[in-house]
PDB file of C-alpha atoms in Angstrom:
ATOM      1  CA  UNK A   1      33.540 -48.141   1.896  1.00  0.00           C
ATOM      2  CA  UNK A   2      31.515 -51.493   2.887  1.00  0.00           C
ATOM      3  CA  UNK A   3      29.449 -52.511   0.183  1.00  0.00           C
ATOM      4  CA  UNK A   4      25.345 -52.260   0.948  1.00  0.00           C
ATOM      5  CA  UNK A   5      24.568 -55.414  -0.702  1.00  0.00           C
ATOM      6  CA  UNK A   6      24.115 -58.878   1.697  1.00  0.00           C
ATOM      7  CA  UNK A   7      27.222 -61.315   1.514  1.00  0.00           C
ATOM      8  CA  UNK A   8      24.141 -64.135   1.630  1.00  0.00           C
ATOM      9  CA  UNK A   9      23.416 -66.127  -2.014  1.00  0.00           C
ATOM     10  CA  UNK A  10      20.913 -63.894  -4.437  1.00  0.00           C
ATOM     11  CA  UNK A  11      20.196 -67.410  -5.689  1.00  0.00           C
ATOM     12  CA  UNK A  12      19.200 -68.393  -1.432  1.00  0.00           C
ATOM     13  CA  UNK A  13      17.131 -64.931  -1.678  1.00  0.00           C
ATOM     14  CA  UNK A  14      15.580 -65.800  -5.073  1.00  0.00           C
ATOM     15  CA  UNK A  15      14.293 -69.187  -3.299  1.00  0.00           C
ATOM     16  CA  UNK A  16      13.172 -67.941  -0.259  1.00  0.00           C
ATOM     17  CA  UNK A  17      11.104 -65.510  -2.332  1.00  0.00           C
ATOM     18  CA  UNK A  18       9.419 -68.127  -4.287  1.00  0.00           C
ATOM     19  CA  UNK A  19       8.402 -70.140  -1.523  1.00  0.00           C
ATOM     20  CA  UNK A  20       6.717 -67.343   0.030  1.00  0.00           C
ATOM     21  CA  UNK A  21       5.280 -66.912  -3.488  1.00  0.00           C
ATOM     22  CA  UNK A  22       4.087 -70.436  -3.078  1.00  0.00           C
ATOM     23  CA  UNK A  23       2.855 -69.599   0.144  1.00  0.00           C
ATOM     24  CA  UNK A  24       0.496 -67.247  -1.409  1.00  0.00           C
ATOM     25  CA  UNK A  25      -0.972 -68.746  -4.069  1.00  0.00           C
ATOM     26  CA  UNK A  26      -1.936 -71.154  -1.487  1.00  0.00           C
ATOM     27  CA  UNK A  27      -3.611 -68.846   0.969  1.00  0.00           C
ATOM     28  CA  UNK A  28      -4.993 -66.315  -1.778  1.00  0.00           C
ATOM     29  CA  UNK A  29      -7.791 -68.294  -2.970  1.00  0.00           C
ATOM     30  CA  UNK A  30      -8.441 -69.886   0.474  1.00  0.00           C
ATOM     31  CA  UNK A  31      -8.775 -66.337   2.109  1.00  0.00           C
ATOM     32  CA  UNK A  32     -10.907 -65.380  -1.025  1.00  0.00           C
ATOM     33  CA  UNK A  33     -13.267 -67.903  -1.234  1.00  0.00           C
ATOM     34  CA  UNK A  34     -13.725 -68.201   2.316  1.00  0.00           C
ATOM     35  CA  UNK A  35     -13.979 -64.740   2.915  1.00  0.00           C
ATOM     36  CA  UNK A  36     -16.397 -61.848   1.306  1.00  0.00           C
ATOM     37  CA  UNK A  37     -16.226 -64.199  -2.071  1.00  0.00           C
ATOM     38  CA  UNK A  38     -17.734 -66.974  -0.074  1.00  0.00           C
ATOM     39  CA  UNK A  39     -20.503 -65.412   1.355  1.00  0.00           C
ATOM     40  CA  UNK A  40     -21.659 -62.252  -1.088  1.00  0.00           C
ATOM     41  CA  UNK A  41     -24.323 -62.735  -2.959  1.00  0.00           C
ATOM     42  CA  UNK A  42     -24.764 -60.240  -5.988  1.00  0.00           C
ATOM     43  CA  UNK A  43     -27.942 -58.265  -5.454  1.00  0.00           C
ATOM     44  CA  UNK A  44     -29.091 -60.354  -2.726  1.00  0.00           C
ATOM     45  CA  UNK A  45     -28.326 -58.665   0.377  1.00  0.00           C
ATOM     46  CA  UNK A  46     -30.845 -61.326   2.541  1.00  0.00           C
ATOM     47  CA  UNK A  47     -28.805 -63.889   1.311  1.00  0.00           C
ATOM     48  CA  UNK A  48     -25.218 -62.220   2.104  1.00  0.00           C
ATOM     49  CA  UNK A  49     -26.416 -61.790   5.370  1.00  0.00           C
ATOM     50  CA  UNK A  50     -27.763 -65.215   5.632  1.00  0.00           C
ATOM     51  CA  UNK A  51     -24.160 -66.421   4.699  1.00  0.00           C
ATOM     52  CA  UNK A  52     -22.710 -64.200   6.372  1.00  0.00           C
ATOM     53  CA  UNK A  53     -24.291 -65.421   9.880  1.00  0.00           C
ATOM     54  CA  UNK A  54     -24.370 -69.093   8.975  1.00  0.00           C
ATOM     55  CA  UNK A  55     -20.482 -69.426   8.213  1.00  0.00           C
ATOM     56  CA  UNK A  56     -18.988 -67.019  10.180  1.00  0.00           C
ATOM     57  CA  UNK A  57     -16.242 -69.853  11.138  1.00  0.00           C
ATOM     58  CA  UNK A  58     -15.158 -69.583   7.424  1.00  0.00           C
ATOM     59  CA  UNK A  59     -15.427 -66.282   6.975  1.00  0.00           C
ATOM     60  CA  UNK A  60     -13.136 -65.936  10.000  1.00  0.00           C
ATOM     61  CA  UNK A  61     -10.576 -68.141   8.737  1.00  0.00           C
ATOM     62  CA  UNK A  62     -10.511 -66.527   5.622  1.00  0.00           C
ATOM     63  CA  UNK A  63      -9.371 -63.440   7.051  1.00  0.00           C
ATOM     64  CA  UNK A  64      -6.615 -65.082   9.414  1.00  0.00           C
ATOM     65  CA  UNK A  65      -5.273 -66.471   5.732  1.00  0.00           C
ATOM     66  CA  UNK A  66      -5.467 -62.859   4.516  1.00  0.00           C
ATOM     67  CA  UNK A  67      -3.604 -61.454   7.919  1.00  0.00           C
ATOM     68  CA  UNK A  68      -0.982 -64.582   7.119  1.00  0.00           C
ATOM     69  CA  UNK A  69      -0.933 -63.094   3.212  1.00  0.00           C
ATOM     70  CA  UNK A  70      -0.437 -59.239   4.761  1.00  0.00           C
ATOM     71  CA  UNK A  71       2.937 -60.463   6.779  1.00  0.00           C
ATOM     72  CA  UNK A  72       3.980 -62.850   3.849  1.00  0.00           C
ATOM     73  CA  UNK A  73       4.010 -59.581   1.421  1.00  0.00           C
ATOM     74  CA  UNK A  74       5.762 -56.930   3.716  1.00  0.00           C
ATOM     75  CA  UNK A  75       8.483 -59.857   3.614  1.00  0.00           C
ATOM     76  CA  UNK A  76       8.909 -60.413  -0.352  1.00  0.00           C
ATOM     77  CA  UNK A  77       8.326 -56.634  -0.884  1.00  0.00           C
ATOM     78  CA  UNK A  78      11.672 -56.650   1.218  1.00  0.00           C
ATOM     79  CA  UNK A  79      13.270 -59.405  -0.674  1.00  0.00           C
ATOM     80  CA  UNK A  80      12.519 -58.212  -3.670  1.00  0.00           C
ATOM     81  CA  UNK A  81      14.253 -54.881  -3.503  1.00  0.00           C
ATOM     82  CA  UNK A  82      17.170 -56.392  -2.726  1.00  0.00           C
ATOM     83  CA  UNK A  83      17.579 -58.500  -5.841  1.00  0.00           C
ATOM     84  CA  UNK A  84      15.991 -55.900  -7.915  1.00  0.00           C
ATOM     85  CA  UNK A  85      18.166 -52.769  -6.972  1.00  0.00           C
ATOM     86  CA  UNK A  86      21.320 -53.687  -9.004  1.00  0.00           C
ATOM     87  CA  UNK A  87      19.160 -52.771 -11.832  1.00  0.00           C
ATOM     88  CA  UNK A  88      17.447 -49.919 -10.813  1.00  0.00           C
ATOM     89  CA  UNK A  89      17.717 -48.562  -7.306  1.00  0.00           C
ATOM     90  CA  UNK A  90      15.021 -45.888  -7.488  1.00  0.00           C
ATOM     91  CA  UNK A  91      12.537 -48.607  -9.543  1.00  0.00           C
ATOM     92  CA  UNK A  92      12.681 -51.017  -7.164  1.00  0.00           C
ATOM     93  CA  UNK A  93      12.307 -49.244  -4.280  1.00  0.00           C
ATOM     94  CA  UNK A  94       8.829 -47.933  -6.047  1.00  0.00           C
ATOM     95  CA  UNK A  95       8.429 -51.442  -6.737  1.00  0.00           C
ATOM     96  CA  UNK A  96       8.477 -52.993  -3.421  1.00  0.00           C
ATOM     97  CA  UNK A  97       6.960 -49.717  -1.511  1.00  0.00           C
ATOM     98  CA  UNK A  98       3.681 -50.118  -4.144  1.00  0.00           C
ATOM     99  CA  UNK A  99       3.456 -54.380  -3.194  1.00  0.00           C
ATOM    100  CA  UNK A 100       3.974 -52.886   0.438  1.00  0.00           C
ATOM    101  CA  UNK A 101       1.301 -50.242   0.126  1.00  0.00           C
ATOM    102  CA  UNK A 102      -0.827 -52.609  -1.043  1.00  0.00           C
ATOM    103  CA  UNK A 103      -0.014 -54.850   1.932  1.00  0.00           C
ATOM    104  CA  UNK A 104      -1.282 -52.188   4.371  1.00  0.00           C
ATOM    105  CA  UNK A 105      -4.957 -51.739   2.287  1.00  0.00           C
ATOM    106  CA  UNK A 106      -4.933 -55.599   2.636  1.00  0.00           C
ATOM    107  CA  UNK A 107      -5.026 -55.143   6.170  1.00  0.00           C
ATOM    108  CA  UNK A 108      -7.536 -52.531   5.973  1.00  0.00           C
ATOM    109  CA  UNK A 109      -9.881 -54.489   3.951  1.00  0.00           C
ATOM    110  CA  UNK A 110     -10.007 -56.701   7.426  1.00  0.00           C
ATOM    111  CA  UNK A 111     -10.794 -53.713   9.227  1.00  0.00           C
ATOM    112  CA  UNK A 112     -13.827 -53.474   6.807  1.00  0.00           C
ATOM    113  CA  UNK A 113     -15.223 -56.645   7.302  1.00  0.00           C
ATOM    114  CA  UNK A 114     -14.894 -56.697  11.544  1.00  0.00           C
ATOM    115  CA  UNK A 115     -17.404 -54.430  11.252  1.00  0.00           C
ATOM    116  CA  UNK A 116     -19.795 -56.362   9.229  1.00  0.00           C
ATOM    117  CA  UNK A 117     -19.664 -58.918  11.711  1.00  0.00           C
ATOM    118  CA  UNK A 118     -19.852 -56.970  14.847  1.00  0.00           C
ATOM    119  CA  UNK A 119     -23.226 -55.727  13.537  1.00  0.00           C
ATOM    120  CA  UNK A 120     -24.260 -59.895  13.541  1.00  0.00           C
ATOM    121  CA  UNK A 121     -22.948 -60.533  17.095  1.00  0.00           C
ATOM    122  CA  UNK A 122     -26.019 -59.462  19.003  1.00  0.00           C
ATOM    123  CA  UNK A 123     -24.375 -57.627  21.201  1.00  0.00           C
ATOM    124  CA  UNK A 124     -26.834 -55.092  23.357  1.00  0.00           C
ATOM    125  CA  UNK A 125     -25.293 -51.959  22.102  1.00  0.00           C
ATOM    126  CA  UNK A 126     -26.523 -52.861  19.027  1.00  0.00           C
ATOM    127  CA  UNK A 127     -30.014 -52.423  20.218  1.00  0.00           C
ATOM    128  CA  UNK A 128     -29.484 -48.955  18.883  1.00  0.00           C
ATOM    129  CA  UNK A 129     -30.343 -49.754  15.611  1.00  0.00           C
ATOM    130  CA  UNK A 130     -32.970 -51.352  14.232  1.00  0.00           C
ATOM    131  CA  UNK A 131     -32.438 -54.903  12.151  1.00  0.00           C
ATOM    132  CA  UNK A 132     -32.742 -53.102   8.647  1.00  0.00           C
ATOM    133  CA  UNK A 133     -30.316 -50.527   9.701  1.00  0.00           C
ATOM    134  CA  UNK A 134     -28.083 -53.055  10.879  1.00  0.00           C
ATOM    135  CA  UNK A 135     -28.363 -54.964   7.791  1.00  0.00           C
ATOM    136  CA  UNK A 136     -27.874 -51.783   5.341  1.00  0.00           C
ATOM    137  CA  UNK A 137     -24.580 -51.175   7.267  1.00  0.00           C
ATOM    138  CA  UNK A 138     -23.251 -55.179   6.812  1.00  0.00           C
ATOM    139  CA  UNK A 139     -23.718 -54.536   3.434  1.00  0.00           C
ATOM    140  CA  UNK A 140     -21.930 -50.833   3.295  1.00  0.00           C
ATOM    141  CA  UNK A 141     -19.242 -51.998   5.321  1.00  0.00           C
ATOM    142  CA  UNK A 142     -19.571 -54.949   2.627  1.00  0.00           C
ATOM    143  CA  UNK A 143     -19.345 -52.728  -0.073  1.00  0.00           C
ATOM    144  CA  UNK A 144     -16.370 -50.689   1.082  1.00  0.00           C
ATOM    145  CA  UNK A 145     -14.655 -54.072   1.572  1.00  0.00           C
ATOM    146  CA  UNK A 146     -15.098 -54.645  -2.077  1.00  0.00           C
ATOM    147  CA  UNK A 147     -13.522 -50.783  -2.996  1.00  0.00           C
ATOM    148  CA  UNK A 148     -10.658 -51.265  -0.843  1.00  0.00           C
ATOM    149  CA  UNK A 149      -9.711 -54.450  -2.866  1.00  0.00           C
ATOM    150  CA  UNK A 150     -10.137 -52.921  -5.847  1.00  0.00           C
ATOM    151  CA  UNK A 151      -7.654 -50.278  -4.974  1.00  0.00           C
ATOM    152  CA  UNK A 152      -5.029 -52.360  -3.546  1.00  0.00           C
ATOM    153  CA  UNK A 153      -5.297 -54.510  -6.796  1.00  0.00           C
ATOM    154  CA  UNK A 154      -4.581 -51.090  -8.234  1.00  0.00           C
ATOM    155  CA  UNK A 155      -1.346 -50.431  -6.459  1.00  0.00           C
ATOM    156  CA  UNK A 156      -0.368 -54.549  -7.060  1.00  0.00           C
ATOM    157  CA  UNK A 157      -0.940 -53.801 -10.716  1.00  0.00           C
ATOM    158  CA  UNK A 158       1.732 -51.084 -10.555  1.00  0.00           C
ATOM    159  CA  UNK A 159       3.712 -53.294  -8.511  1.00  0.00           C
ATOM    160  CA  UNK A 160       3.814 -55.607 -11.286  1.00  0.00           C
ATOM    161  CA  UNK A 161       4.318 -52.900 -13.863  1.00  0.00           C
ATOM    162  CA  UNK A 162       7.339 -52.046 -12.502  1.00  0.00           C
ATOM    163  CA  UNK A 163       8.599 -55.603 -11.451  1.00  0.00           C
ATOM    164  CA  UNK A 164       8.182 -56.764 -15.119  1.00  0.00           C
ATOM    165  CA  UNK A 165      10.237 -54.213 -16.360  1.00  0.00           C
ATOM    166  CA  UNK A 166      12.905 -54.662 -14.114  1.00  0.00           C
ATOM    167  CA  UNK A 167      12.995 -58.311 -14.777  1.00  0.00           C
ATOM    168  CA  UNK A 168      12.976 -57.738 -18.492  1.00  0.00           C
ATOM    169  CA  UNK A 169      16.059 -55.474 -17.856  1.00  0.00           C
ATOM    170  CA  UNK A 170      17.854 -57.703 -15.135  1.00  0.00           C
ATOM    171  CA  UNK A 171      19.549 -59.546 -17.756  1.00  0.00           C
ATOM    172  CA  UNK A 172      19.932 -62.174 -14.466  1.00  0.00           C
ATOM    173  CA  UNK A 173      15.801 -63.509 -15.113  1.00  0.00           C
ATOM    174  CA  UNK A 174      14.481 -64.728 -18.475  1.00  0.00           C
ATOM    175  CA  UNK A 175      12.873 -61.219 -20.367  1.00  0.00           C
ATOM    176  CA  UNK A 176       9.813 -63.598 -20.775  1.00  0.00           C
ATOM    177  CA  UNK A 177       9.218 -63.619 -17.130  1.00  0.00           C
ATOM    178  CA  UNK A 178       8.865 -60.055 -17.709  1.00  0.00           C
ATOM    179  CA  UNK A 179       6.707 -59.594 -20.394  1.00  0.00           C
ATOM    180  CA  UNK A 180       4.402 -62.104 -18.589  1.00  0.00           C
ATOM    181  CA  UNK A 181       4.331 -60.152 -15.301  1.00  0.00           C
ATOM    182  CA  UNK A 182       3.835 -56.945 -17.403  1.00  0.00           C
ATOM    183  CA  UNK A 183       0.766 -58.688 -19.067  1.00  0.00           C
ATOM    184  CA  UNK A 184      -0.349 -59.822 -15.425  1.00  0.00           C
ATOM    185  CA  UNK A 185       0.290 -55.862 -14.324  1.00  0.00           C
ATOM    186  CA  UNK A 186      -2.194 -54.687 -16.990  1.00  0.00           C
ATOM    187  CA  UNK A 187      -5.283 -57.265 -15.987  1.00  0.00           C
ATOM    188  CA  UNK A 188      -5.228 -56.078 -12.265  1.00  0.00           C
ATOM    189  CA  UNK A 189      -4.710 -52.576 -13.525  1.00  0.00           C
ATOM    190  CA  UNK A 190      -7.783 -52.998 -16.193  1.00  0.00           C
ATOM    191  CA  UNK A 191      -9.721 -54.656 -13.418  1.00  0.00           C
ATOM    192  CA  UNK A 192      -9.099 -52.248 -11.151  1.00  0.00           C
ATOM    193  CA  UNK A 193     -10.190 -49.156 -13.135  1.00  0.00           C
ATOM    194  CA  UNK A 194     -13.010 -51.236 -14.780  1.00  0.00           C
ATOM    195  CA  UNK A 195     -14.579 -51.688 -11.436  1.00  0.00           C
ATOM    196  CA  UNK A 196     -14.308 -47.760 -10.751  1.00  0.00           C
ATOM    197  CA  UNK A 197     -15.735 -46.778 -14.028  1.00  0.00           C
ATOM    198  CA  UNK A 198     -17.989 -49.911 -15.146  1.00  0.00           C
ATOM    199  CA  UNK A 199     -18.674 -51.951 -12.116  1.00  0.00           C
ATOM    200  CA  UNK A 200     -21.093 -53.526 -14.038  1.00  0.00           C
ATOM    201  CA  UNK A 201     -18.526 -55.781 -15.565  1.00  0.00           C
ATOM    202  CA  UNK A 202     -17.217 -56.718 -12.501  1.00  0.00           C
ATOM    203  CA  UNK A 203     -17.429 -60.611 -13.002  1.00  0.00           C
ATOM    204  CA  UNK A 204     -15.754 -60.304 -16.888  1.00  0.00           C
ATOM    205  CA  UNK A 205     -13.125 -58.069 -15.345  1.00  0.00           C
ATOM    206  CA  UNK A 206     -12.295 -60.689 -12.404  1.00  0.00           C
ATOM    207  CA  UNK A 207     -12.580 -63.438 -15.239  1.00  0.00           C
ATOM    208  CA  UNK A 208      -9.710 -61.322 -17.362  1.00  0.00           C
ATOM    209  CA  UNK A 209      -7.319 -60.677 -14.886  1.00  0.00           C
ATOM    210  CA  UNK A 210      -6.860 -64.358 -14.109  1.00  0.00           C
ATOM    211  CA  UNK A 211      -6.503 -65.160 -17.660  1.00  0.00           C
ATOM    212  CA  UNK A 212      -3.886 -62.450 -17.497  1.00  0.00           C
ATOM    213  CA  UNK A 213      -1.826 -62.605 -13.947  1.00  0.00           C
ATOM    214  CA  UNK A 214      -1.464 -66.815 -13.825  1.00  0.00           C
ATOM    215  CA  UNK A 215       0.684 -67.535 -16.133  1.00  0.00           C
ATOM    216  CA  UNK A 216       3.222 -65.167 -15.300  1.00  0.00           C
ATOM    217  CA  UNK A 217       2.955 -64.831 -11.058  1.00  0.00           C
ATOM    218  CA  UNK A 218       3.271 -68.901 -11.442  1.00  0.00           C
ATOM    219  CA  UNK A 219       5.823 -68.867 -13.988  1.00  0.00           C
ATOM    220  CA  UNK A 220       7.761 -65.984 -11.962  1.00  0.00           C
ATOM    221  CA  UNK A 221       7.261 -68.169  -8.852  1.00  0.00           C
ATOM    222  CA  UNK A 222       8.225 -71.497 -10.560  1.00  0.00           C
ATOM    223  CA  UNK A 223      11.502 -69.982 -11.967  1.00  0.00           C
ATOM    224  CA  UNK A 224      12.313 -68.368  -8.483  1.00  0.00           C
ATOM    225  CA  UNK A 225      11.763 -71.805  -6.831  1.00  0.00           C
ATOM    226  CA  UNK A 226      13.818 -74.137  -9.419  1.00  0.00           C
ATOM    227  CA  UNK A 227      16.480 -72.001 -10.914  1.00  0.00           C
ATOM    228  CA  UNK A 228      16.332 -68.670  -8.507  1.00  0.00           C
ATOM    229  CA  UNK A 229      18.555 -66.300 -10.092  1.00  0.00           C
ATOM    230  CA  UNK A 230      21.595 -66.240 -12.139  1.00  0.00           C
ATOM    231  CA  UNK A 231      24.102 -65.484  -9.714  1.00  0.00           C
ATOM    232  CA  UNK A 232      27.118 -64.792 -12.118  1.00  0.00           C
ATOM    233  CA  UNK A 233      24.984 -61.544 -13.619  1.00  0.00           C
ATOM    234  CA  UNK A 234      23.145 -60.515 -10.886  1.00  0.00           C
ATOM    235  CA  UNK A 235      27.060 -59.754  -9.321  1.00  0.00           C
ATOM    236  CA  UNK A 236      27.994 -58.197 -12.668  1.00  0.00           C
ATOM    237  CA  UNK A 237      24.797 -55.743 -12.416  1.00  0.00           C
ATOM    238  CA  UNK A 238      25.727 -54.968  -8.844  1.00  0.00           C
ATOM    239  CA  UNK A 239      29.161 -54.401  -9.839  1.00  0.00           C
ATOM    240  CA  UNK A 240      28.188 -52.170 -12.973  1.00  0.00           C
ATOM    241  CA  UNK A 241      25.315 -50.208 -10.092  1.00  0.00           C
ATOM    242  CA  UNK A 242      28.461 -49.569  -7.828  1.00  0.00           C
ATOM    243  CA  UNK A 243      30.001 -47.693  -9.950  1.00  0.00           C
TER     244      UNK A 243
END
């Protein structure tokens, strides 16, 4: 029987993965700070709207990085299963269908804010409403923006969970690598919950999970850029998973 695995290099795979890494760490902070980041203003919802209406340009480019980010991540979720199943097939398939998931609530976090500024366009349907009402619903739709992230941070902090285990077992990536990704995993998973059950902690929360998810997503990415992947094991696993 034909083997399932590709006859192209893990190590090519590895390196294609950490540029798209790259890619990301790139666009995630441009798309965040540009987008809601850049414009909400804590308890201020005249101001959000004020920012909201005076840098719409922004705003919109911040979610064309995010769309860029969406299509980036179906493509490593992809890549990564395939280096990851000669350790555990099952594991990283629920690996790289949580990163996926949480590709698909990325997208629908854009489909939160279109709405917010529809409601600023001034278009004569909108007549309907009055200006508070349409400024309570910028700021729901706002809101629900903000929820959505939360929860795909939720699924990426799962992701990571299981992605740091199966690096720490790969015997083919450094077990450091993994025990920093499975540090990273618990900050988005702490912020995550944290912002269900204390939202009031929001900012220490966001403050914690960078502490926690740098050093290992860079280090991860780094490693997968330089060295990719040590070819020699990676065949032995795949040989041993065969079997």
């Amino acid at each position: 029987m034909a083997s399932p695995y590709p006859q192209t290099s893990p190590r090519r795979y590895a390196r294609i993965t950490g540029v798209l890494y790259l890619v990301i760490f790139f666009l995630g902070p441009f798309a965040f700070f540009m987008g809601r980041s850049g414009v909400f203003v804590p308890g201020d919802p005249s101001g959000t709207i004020g920012n909201l209406i005076s840098s719409q340009l922004l705003f919109r480019l911040g979610m064309v990085a995010e769309t860029a980010i969406v299509l980036i991540e179906i493509v490593v979720s992809a890549l990564l299963y395939v280096l990851l199943r000669p350790v555990s097939r099952p594991l990283a398939l629920a690996s790289s269908f949580a990163r996926f998931a949480q590709s698909i609530l990325q997208a629908v976090t854009l489909f939160t804010a279109v709405p917010a500024l529809l409601l600023l366009s001034g278009q004569n349907y909108l007549s309907a409403f009055d200006p508070g009402q349409q400024n309570a619903l910028v700021l729901l739709f706002m809101d629900i923006n903000a929820f959505v992230i939360m929860i795909w941070g939720l699924l990426f902090g799962f992701h990571l969970l299981l992605l740091g285990y199966l690096v720490y077992r790969s015997g083919f990536w450094p077990k450091i690598l993994g025990i920093l990704l499975l540090i990273a995993a618990l900050g988005y998973l702490a912020q995550s919950y944290g912002h269900i059950v204390v939202p009031q902690y929001d900012d220490m929360l966001a403050k914690i999970v960078v502490i926690l998810s740098i050093p290992g997503e860079l280090a991860f990415t780094l490693w997968l850029l330089i060295k990719g992947v040590n070819e020699k094991r990676w065949e032995e696993r795949k040989g041993d998973s065969l079997r």
